[in-house]
CSV table of C-alpha atoms in Angstrom, one decimal:
chain,number,residue,atom,x,y,z
A,182,UNK,CA,76.6,-262.8,-169.2
A,183,UNK,CA,74.5,-266.2,-169.0
A,184,UNK,CA,72.4,-267.3,-172.0
A,185,UNK,CA,69.7,-269.8,-172.2
A,186,UNK,CA,69.7,-271.4,-175.6
A,187,UNK,CA,66.8,-273.7,-175.2
A,188,UNK,CA,64.5,-273.7,-178.1
A,189,UNK,CA,60.8,-272.8,-176.8
A,190,UNK,CA,58.5,-275.5,-177.1
A,191,UNK,CA,54.8,-275.6,-177.7
A,192,UNK,CA,52.6,-276.0,-174.8
A,193,UNK,CA,51.9,-279.8,-174.6
A,194,UNK,CA,48.2,-279.3,-174.9
A,195,UNK,CA,48.2,-276.9,-178.0
A,196,UNK,CA,46.6,-279.3,-180.2
A,197,UNK,CA,43.8,-280.1,-177.7
A,198,UNK,CA,43.2,-276.2,-177.1
A,199,UNK,CA,43.2,-275.7,-180.9
A,200,UNK,CA,40.8,-278.8,-181.4
A,201,UNK,CA,38.2,-277.6,-178.6
A,202,UNK,CA,38.5,-273.8,-180.0
A,203,UNK,CA,37.4,-275.4,-183.3
A,204,UNK,CA,34.5,-277.7,-181.9
A,205,UNK,CA,33.3,-275.0,-179.5
A,206,UNK,CA,33.0,-272.3,-182.3
A,207,UNK,CA,31.6,-275.1,-184.7
A,208,UNK,CA,28.9,-275.7,-181.9
A,209,UNK,CA,28.0,-272.0,-181.2
A,210,UNK,CA,27.9,-271.7,-185.1
A,211,UNK,CA,25.3,-274.6,-185.2
A,212,UNK,CA,23.2,-273.1,-182.1
A,213,UNK,CA,23.2,-269.8,-183.9
A,214,UNK,CA,22.3,-270.7,-187.5
A,215,UNK,CA,20.3,-273.8,-187.0
A,216,UNK,CA,18.8,-273.9,-183.4
A,217,UNK,CA,17.9,-270.5,-182.1
A,218,UNK,CA,15.0,-268.6,-183.5
A,219,UNK,CA,15.4,-265.2,-185.0
A,220,UNK,CA,14.3,-262.2,-182.8
A,221,UNK,CA,10.7,-261.1,-183.7
A,222,UNK,CA,11.1,-257.6,-184.7
A,223,UNK,CA,14.8,-257.4,-186.2
A,224,UNK,CA,14.7,-260.8,-187.7
A,225,UNK,CA,17.8,-262.8,-188.9
A,226,UNK,CA,20.2,-259.5,-188.4
A,227,UNK,CA,19.5,-260.3,-184.8
A,228,UNK,CA,21.9,-263.1,-184.6
A,229,UNK,CA,24.8,-260.7,-185.2
A,230,UNK,CA,24.7,-260.0,-181.5
A,231,UNK,CA,26.0,-263.5,-180.3
A,232,UNK,CA,29.5,-263.0,-181.6
A,233,UNK,CA,29.5,-259.3,-181.3
A,234,UNK,CA,28.7,-259.4,-177.5
A,235,UNK,CA,30.9,-262.3,-177.2
A,236,UNK,CA,33.8,-260.3,-178.7
A,237,UNK,CA,33.3,-257.4,-176.5
A,238,UNK,CA,33.3,-259.3,-173.2
A,239,UNK,CA,36.2,-261.1,-174.4
A,240,UNK,CA,37.9,-257.8,-175.5
A,241,UNK,CA,37.2,-256.6,-171.8
A,242,UNK,CA,38.7,-259.8,-170.4
A,243,UNK,CA,41.7,-259.2,-172.4
A,244,UNK,CA,42.5,-255.7,-171.2
A,245,UNK,CA,41.7,-257.0,-167.6
A,246,UNK,CA,44.5,-259.6,-168.3
A,247,UNK,CA,46.5,-257.0,-169.6
A,248,UNK,CA,46.0,-254.9,-166.5
A,249,UNK,CA,46.9,-257.7,-164.1
A,250,UNK,CA,49.7,-258.9,-166.0
A,251,UNK,CA,51.3,-255.2,-166.2
A,252,UNK,CA,50.9,-255.0,-162.1
A,253,UNK,CA,52.8,-258.3,-161.9
A,254,UNK,CA,55.6,-257.2,-164.1
A,255,UNK,CA,56.0,-254.0,-162.3
A,256,UNK,CA,56.2,-256.0,-159.0
A,257,UNK,CA,58.4,-258.6,-160.1
A,258,UNK,CA,60.3,-257.1,-163.2
A,259,UNK,CA,59.8,-260.8,-164.7
A,260,UNK,CA,59.4,-260.3,-168.6
A,261,UNK,CA,57.2,-263.3,-168.9
A,262,UNK,CA,54.3,-260.9,-167.6
A,263,UNK,CA,55.1,-258.3,-170.1
A,264,UNK,CA,55.0,-261.1,-172.8
A,265,UNK,CA,51.3,-262.1,-171.6
A,266,UNK,CA,50.3,-258.2,-171.4
A,267,UNK,CA,51.6,-257.6,-175.0
A,268,UNK,CA,49.9,-260.6,-176.5
A,269,UNK,CA,46.7,-260.2,-174.7
A,270,UNK,CA,46.5,-256.7,-175.9
A,271,UNK,CA,47.0,-257.8,-179.2
A,272,UNK,CA,44.1,-260.3,-179.0
A,273,UNK,CA,42.2,-257.5,-177.2
A,274,UNK,CA,42.3,-255.2,-180.1
A,275,UNK,CA,41.3,-258.1,-182.5
A,276,UNK,CA,38.4,-258.4,-180.5
A,277,UNK,CA,37.5,-254.8,-180.3
A,278,UNK,CA,38.0,-254.8,-184.1
A,279,UNK,CA,35.3,-257.5,-184.3
A,280,UNK,CA,33.0,-255.3,-182.0
A,281,UNK,CA,33.5,-252.0,-184.1
A,282,UNK,CA,32.8,-253.9,-187.7
A,283,UNK,CA,30.0,-255.9,-186.4
A,284,UNK,CA,28.3,-253.0,-184.4
A,285,UNK,CA,27.9,-250.7,-187.5
A,286,UNK,CA,26.6,-253.7,-189.6
A,287,UNK,CA,23.8,-254.3,-187.0
A,288,UNK,CA,23.3,-250.5,-186.7
A,289,UNK,CA,22.8,-250.1,-190.2
A,290,UNK,CA,19.9,-252.8,-190.3
A,291,UNK,CA,18.2,-251.7,-187.1
A,292,UNK,CA,19.0,-247.8,-187.0
A,293,UNK,CA,19.7,-247.4,-190.5
A,294,UNK,CA,22.8,-245.6,-189.7
A,295,UNK,CA,26.3,-247.1,-189.9
A,296,UNK,CA,27.7,-244.9,-187.0
A,297,UNK,CA,26.2,-242.4,-184.4
A,298,UNK,CA,28.4,-240.9,-181.8
A,299,UNK,CA,26.6,-242.6,-179.0
A,300,UNK,CA,28.5,-242.8,-175.6
A,301,UNK,CA,29.0,-246.6,-175.6
A,302,UNK,CA,30.2,-246.6,-179.4
A,303,UNK,CA,32.4,-243.5,-178.8
A,304,UNK,CA,33.9,-245.2,-175.4
A,305,UNK,CA,34.6,-248.5,-177.5
A,306,UNK,CA,36.4,-246.8,-180.1
A,307,UNK,CA,38.4,-244.7,-177.7
A,308,UNK,CA,39.3,-248.3,-176.2
A,309,UNK,CA,40.4,-249.6,-179.6
A,310,UNK,CA,42.5,-246.5,-180.1
A,311,UNK,CA,44.1,-246.8,-176.5
A,312,UNK,CA,45.3,-250.3,-177.1
A,313,UNK,CA,46.5,-249.5,-180.6
A,314,UNK,CA,48.6,-246.9,-179.1
A,315,UNK,CA,49.8,-249.5,-176.5
A,316,UNK,CA,50.9,-251.6,-179.2
A,317,UNK,CA,52.4,-249.0,-181.5
A,318,UNK,CA,54.5,-247.5,-178.2
A,319,UNK,CA,55.8,-250.9,-177.6
A,320,UNK,CA,57.4,-251.0,-181.1
A,321,UNK,CA,59.0,-247.4,-180.3
A,322,UNK,CA,61.2,-248.7,-177.6
A,323,UNK,CA,64.5,-250.8,-178.4
A,324,UNK,CA,65.5,-251.4,-174.7
A,325,UNK,CA,63.6,-254.3,-173.3
A,326,UNK,CA,63.0,-253.4,-169.7
A,327,UNK,CA,62.2,-249.7,-170.4
A,328,UNK,CA,59.6,-250.7,-173.1
A,329,UNK,CA,58.2,-253.3,-170.4
A,330,UNK,CA,58.0,-250.8,-167.7
A,331,UNK,CA,56.3,-248.1,-169.9
A,332,UNK,CA,53.9,-250.6,-171.4
A,333,UNK,CA,53.0,-251.8,-168.1
A,334,UNK,CA,52.1,-248.3,-166.8
A,335,UNK,CA,50.3,-247.4,-170.0
A,336,UNK,CA,48.3,-251.1,-169.6
A,337,UNK,CA,47.2,-250.3,-166.2
A,338,UNK,CA,46.3,-246.6,-167.0
A,339,UNK,CA,44.3,-247.9,-170.2
A,340,UNK,CA,42.0,-250.2,-168.6
A,341,UNK,CA,40.0,-247.3,-166.9
A,342,UNK,CA,38.2,-247.0,-170.2
A,343,UNK,CA,36.7,-250.6,-169.8
A,344,UNK,CA,34.4,-249.9,-166.9
A,345,UNK,CA,33.4,-246.8,-168.5
A,346,UNK,CA,32.4,-248.5,-171.7
A,347,UNK,CA,30.4,-250.9,-169.4
A,348,UNK,CA,28.9,-248.2,-167.4
A,349,UNK,CA,28.3,-246.0,-170.4
A,350,UNK,CA,24.6,-247.3,-171.0
A,351,UNK,CA,23.8,-246.9,-167.4
A,352,UNK,CA,25.3,-243.3,-166.8
A,353,UNK,CA,24.3,-241.9,-170.1
A,354,UNK,CA,21.1,-241.8,-172.3
A,355,UNK,CA,21.9,-244.2,-175.3
A,356,UNK,CA,20.4,-245.9,-178.2
A,357,UNK,CA,22.4,-249.0,-177.6
A,358,UNK,CA,20.4,-251.9,-176.3
A,359,UNK,CA,21.3,-253.4,-172.9
A,360,UNK,CA,21.1,-257.0,-172.7
A,361,UNK,CA,22.1,-257.4,-169.1
A,362,UNK,CA,20.5,-255.4,-166.2
A,363,UNK,CA,20.1,-256.0,-162.5
A,364,UNK,CA,17.1,-258.5,-163.4
A,365,UNK,CA,19.2,-261.0,-165.5
A,366,UNK,CA,19.3,-261.2,-169.3
A,367,UNK,CA,16.6,-259.3,-171.1
A,368,UNK,CA,16.2,-262.1,-173.7
A,369,UNK,CA,14.5,-265.2,-174.4
A,370,UNK,CA,16.1,-268.4,-172.6
A,371,UNK,CA,17.1,-269.8,-175.9
A,372,UNK,CA,18.7,-266.8,-176.8
A,373,UNK,CA,20.7,-266.5,-173.5
A,374,UNK,CA,21.7,-270.4,-174.0
A,375,UNK,CA,23.2,-269.3,-177.4
A,376,UNK,CA,24.8,-266.3,-176.1
A,377,UNK,CA,26.6,-268.2,-173.3
A,378,UNK,CA,27.7,-271.0,-175.8
A,379,UNK,CA,29.1,-268.2,-178.1
A,380,UNK,CA,31.0,-266.6,-175.0
A,381,UNK,CA,32.2,-270.1,-174.1
A,382,UNK,CA,33.7,-270.7,-177.5
A,383,UNK,CA,35.2,-267.1,-177.9
A,384,UNK,CA,36.8,-267.7,-174.4
A,385,UNK,CA,38.6,-271.0,-175.7
A,386,UNK,CA,39.7,-269.2,-178.9
A,387,UNK,CA,41.1,-266.4,-176.8
A,388,UNK,CA,43.1,-268.8,-175.0
A,389,UNK,CA,44.3,-270.5,-178.1
A,390,UNK,CA,45.3,-267.3,-179.6
A,391,UNK,CA,47.0,-266.1,-176.3
A,392,UNK,CA,48.9,-269.3,-176.1
A,393,UNK,CA,50.0,-269.2,-179.6
A,394,UNK,CA,51.1,-265.5,-179.5
A,395,UNK,CA,53.1,-266.3,-176.2
A,396,UNK,CA,55.0,-269.1,-177.9
A,397,UNK,CA,55.9,-266.6,-181.0
A,398,UNK,CA,56.9,-264.0,-178.4
A,399,UNK,CA,59.0,-266.5,-176.7
A,400,UNK,CA,60.7,-267.4,-179.9
A,401,UNK,CA,61.5,-263.7,-180.6
A,402,UNK,CA,63.1,-263.3,-177.2
A,403,UNK,CA,65.2,-266.1,-177.8
A,404,UNK,CA,66.2,-264.6,-181.2
A,405,UNK,CA,66.9,-261.2,-179.7
A,406,UNK,CA,69.2,-263.2,-177.1
A,407,UNK,CA,71.2,-264.8,-179.6
A,408,UNK,CA,71.5,-261.8,-181.5
A,409,UNK,CA,73.2,-259.9,-178.4
A,410,UNK,CA,75.4,-262.8,-178.0
A,411,UNK,CA,76.6,-262.7,-181.6
A,412,UNK,CA,77.0,-259.0,-181.3
A,413,UNK,CA,79.2,-259.3,-178.1
A,414,UNK,CA,81.3,-261.9,-179.5
A,415,UNK,CA,82.2,-259.8,-182.7
A,416,UNK,CA,82.8,-256.5,-180.6
B,1,UNK,CA,20.3,-261.3,-194.5
B,2,UNK,CA,22.9,-259.9,-196.5
B,3,UNK,CA,23.9,-257.7,-193.2
B,4,UNK,CA,24.1,-260.9,-191.5
B,5,UNK,CA,26.4,-262.4,-193.9
B,6,UNK,CA,28.7,-259.4,-194.0
B,7,UNK,CA,29.0,-259.5,-190.3
B,8,UNK,CA,29.9,-263.1,-189.8
B,9,UNK,CA,32.3,-262.8,-193.1
B,10,UNK,CA,34.0,-260.0,-191.4
B,11,UNK,CA,34.5,-261.8,-188.0
B,12,UNK,CA,36.0,-265.0,-189.8
B,13,UNK,CA,38.2,-262.7,-192.1
B,14,UNK,CA,39.6,-260.9,-189.4
B,15,UNK,CA,40.2,-264.1,-187.0
B,16,UNK,CA,41.9,-266.0,-190.0
B,17,UNK,CA,44.0,-263.2,-190.7
B,18,UNK,CA,45.3,-262.7,-187.2
B,19,UNK,CA,46.0,-266.3,-187.3
B,20,UNK,CA,47.7,-266.3,-190.6
B,21,UNK,CA,49.8,-263.4,-189.3
B,22,UNK,CA,50.9,-265.4,-186.0
B,23,UNK,CA,51.6,-268.4,-188.3
B,24,UNK,CA,54.1,-266.4,-190.4
B,25,UNK,CA,55.8,-264.6,-187.6
B,26,UNK,CA,56.3,-267.7,-186.1
B,27,UNK,CA,57.7,-269.2,-189.4
B,28,UNK,CA,60.2,-266.3,-190.0
B,29,UNK,CA,61.3,-266.4,-186.4
B,30,UNK,CA,62.1,-270.2,-186.4
B,31,UNK,CA,64.0,-269.6,-189.6
B,32,UNK,CA,66.0,-267.0,-188.2
B,33,UNK,CA,66.5,-268.9,-184.7
B,34,UNK,CA,67.9,-271.7,-186.8
B,35,UNK,CA,70.3,-269.3,-188.8
B,36,UNK,CA,71.4,-267.6,-185.3
B,37,UNK,CA,72.0,-271.1,-183.9
B,38,UNK,CA,74.2,-272.3,-186.9
B,39,UNK,CA,76.3,-268.7,-186.5
B,40,UNK,CA,76.7,-269.2,-182.8
B,41,UNK,CA,77.7,-272.7,-183.3
B,42,UNK,CA,80.2,-271.6,-186.0
B,43,UNK,CA,81.6,-268.9,-183.7
B,44,UNK,CA,82.4,-271.5,-181.2
B,45,UNK,CA,84.3,-273.8,-183.5
């Protein structure tokens, strides 16, 4: 068996990406707390939506990446696609957790209830469970190829819930606000600009976390490879 | 105002916790990789 012993190196633009994430997130925070006015009826609590909505969009994007990379893995059997899917699922779960934590806080202030079994909330919770299950299933397999194949199938099927979450406020009666309609954003222009800045900041943050996670997974693969070699030599 | 504070605190705790976990994983794996490379080098000799 041929082994590749080269120690994985960090992407050469890693530090630039880290600083861009820091600066864009700082700029978004400045806009949220210093520039954009409070929403008239809700007051300061309305500012939760900027990172809440950005997290939701990034979670959708992360799970979309899982689906695309899962298809690429099944086509090519190249484990690099499996690594990207795995890390993207982890980051997607992080962003979905942010959505599920900030949503009830906003709900308590606006609806006077931490949680209601509304369609948008319920389908988002299901989405979180799907990708937590995806990560748990991965840890149940020892054989790399079997794990990658099974996860890829799960990653593709799991994505079905994303359009359901998106469409839930259009298909069913819901109390969840809809800020994007066919007529554009149902918000003041300054709020839209702040929301787009937050979305850009979280997108950079997503790519930073993805790059860092991929690097860690590449070291893990190297460790597994060396362990395999030592076992073979000793047997 | 306290709800706003709680929401942003939760966001940053989650992001920092995940970044910390990634950093710790990286450190542990780098150490393990170093030891394994040493073992492989010793076996060669």
